[in-house]
PDB file of C-alpha atoms in Angstrom:
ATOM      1  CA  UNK A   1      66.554 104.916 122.145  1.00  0.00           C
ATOM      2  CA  UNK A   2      69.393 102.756 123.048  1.00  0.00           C
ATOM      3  CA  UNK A   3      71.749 103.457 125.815  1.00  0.00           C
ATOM      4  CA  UNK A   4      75.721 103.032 124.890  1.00  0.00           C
ATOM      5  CA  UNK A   5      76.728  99.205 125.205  1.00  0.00           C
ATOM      6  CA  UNK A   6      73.025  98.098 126.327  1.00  0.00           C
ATOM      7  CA  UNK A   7      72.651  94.771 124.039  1.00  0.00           C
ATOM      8  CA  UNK A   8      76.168  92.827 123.866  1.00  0.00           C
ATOM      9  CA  UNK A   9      76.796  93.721 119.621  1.00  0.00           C
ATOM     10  CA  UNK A  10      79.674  93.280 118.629  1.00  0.00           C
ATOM     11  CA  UNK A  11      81.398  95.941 115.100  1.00  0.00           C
ATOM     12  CA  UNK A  12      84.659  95.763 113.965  1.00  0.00           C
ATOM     13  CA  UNK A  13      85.869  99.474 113.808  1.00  0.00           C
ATOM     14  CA  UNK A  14      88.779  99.831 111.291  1.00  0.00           C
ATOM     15  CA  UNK A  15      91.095 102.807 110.821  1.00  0.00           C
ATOM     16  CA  UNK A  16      94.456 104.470 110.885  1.00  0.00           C
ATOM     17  CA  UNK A  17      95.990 104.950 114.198  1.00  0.00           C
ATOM     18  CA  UNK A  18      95.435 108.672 114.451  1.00  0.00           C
ATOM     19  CA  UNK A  19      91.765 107.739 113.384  1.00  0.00           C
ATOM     20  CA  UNK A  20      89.046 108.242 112.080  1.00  0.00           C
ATOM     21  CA  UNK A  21      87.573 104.790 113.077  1.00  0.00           C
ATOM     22  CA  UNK A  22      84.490 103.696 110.785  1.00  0.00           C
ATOM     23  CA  UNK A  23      82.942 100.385 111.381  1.00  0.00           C
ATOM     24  CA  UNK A  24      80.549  98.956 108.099  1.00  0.00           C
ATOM     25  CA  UNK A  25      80.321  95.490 109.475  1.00  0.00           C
ATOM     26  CA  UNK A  26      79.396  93.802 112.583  1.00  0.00           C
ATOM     27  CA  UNK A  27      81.265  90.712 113.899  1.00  0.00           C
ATOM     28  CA  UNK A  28      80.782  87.572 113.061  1.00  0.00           C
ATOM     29  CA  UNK A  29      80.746  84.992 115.230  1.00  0.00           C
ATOM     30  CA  UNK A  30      78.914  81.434 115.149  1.00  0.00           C
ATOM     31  CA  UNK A  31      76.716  79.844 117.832  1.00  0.00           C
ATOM     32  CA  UNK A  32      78.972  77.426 119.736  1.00  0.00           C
ATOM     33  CA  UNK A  33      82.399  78.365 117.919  1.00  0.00           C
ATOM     34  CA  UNK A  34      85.516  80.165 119.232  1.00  0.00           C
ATOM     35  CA  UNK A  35      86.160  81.527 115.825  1.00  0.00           C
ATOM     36  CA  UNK A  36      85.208  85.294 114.979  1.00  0.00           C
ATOM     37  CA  UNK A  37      85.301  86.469 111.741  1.00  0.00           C
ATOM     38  CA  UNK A  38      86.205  90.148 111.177  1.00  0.00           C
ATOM     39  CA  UNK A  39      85.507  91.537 108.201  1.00  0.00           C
ATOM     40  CA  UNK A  40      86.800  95.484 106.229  1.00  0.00           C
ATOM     41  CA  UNK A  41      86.798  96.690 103.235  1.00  0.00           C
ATOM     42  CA  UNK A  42      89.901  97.625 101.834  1.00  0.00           C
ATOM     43  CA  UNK A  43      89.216 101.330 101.580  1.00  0.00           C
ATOM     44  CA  UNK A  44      88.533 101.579 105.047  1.00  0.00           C
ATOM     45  CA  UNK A  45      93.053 100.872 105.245  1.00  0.00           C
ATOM     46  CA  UNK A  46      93.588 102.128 101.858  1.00  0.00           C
ATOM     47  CA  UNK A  47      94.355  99.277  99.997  1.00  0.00           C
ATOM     48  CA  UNK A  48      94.683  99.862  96.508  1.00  0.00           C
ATOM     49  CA  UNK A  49      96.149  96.614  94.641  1.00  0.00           C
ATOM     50  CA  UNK A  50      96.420  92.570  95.787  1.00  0.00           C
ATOM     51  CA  UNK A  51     100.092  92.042  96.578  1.00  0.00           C
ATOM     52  CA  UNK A  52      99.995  95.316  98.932  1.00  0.00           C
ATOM     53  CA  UNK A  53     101.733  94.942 102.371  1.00  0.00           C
ATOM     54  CA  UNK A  54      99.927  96.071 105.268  1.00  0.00           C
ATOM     55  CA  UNK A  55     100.728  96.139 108.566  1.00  0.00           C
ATOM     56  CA  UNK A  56      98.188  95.624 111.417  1.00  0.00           C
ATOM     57  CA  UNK A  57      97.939  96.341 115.059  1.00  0.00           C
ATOM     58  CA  UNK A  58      94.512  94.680 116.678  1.00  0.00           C
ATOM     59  CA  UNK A  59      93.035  96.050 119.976  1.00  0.00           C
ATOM     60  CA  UNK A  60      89.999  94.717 121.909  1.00  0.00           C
ATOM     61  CA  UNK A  61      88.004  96.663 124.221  1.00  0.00           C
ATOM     62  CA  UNK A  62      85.374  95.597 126.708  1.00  0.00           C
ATOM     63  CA  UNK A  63      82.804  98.921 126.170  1.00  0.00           C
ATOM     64  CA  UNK A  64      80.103  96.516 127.892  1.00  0.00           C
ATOM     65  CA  UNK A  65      81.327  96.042 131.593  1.00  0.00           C
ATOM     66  CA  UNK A  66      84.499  98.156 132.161  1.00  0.00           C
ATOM     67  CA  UNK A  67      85.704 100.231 128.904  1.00  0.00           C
ATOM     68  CA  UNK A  68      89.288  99.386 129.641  1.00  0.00           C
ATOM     69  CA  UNK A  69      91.644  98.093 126.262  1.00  0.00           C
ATOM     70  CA  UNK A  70      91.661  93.778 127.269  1.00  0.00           C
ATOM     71  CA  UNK A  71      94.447  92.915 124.992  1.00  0.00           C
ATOM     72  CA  UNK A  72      96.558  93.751 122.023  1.00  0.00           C
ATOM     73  CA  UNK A  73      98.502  92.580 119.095  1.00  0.00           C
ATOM     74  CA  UNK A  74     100.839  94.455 117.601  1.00  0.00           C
ATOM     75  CA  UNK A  75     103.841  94.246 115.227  1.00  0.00           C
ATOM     76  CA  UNK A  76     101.267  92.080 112.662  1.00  0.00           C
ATOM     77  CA  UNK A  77     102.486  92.323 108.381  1.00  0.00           C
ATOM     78  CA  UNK A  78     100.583  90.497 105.644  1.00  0.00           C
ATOM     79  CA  UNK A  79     101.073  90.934 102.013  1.00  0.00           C
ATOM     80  CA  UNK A  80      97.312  91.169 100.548  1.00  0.00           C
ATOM     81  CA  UNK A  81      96.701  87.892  97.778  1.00  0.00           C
ATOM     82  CA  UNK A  82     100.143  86.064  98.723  1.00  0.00           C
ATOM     83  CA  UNK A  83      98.904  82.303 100.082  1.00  0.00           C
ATOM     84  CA  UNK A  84     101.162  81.256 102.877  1.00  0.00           C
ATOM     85  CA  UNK A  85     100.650  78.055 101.402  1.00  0.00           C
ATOM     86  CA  UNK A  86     100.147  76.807  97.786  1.00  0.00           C
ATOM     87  CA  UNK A  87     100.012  73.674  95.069  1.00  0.00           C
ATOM     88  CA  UNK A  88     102.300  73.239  92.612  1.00  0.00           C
ATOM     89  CA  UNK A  89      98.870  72.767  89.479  1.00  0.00           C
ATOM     90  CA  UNK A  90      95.662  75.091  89.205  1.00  0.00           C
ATOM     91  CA  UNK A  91      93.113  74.441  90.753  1.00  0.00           C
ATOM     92  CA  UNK A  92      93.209  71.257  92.412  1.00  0.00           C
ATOM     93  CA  UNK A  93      90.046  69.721  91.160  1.00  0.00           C
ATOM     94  CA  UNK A  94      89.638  66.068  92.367  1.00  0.00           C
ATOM     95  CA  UNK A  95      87.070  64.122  90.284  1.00  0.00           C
ATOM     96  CA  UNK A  96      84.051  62.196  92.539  1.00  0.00           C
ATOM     97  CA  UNK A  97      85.793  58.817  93.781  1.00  0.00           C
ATOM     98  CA  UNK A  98      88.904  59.979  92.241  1.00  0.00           C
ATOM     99  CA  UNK A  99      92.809  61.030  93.775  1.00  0.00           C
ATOM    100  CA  UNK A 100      94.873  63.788  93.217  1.00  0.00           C
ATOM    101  CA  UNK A 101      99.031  63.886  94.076  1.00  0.00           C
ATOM    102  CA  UNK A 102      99.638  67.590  94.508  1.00  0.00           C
ATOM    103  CA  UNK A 103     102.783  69.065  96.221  1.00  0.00           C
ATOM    104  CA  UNK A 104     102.399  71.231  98.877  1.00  0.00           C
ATOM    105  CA  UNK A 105     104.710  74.647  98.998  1.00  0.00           C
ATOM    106  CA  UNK A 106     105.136  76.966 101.717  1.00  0.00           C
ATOM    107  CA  UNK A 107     105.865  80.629 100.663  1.00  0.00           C
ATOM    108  CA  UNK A 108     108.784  82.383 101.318  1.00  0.00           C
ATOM    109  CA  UNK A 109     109.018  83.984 104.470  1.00  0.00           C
ATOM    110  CA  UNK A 110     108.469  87.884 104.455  1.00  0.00           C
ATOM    111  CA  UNK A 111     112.125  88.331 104.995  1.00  0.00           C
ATOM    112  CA  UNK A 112     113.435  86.489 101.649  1.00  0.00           C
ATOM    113  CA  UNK A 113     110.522  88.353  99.364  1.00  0.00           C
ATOM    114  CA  UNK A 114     112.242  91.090  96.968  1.00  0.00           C
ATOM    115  CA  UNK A 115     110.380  94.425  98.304  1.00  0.00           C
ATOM    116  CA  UNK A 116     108.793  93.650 101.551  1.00  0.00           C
ATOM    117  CA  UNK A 117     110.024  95.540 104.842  1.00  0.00           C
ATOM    118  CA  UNK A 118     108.845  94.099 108.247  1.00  0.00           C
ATOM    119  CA  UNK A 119     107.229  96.837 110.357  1.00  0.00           C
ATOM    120  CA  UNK A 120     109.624  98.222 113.025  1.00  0.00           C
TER     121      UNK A 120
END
């Protein structure tokens, strides 16, 4: 049996505010990289459709040494399949040896999209 925070593991518990939490992945995170991948499914926030906005608050907590909440970020809105960036042809194929002139647009910010509200 395992005591509570015994082995350094990190999951990636996902949920409403009032909870409940559930966790179905653990974190990824490379050997030698400051990058950490967190992954959810979609019914674990209740998305239902690409082009839904969520918003997200993140909170980390250190349950290895202390148990205290380390930081926060809160205030966070994405809409769900929009591309901050994108190309004005399909898919951008570039043949072996070969060139491709592609222009490169930034979306509209959240504010100037028909239907989106930023979180208050």
């Amino acid at each position: 049996m395992r005591s509570f925070a015994s082995d350094g593991r990190n999951a990636f518990f996902v949920g409403p505010m009032s909870g409940p939490y559930s966790a179905f992945f653990f974190t990824g995170h490379a050997t030698n990289s400051a990058n950490t991948v967190l992954t959810l499914c979609g019914s674990q926030i209740g998305v239902t459709s690409l082009g839904q906005q969520i918003n997200v608050d993140a909170y980390t907590y250190d349950n290895y040494f202390t148990g205290f909440e380390l930081s926060k970020i809160e205030g966070m809105s994405t809409v769900l399949g929009a591309p901050r960036f994108d190309i004005d042809i399909g898919s951008g194929v570039v043949p072996a040896n070969g060139s491709l002139t592609t222009t490169v647009y930034r979306q509209r910010p959240k504010e100037d999209r028909p239907g989106i509200q930023r979180p208050k």
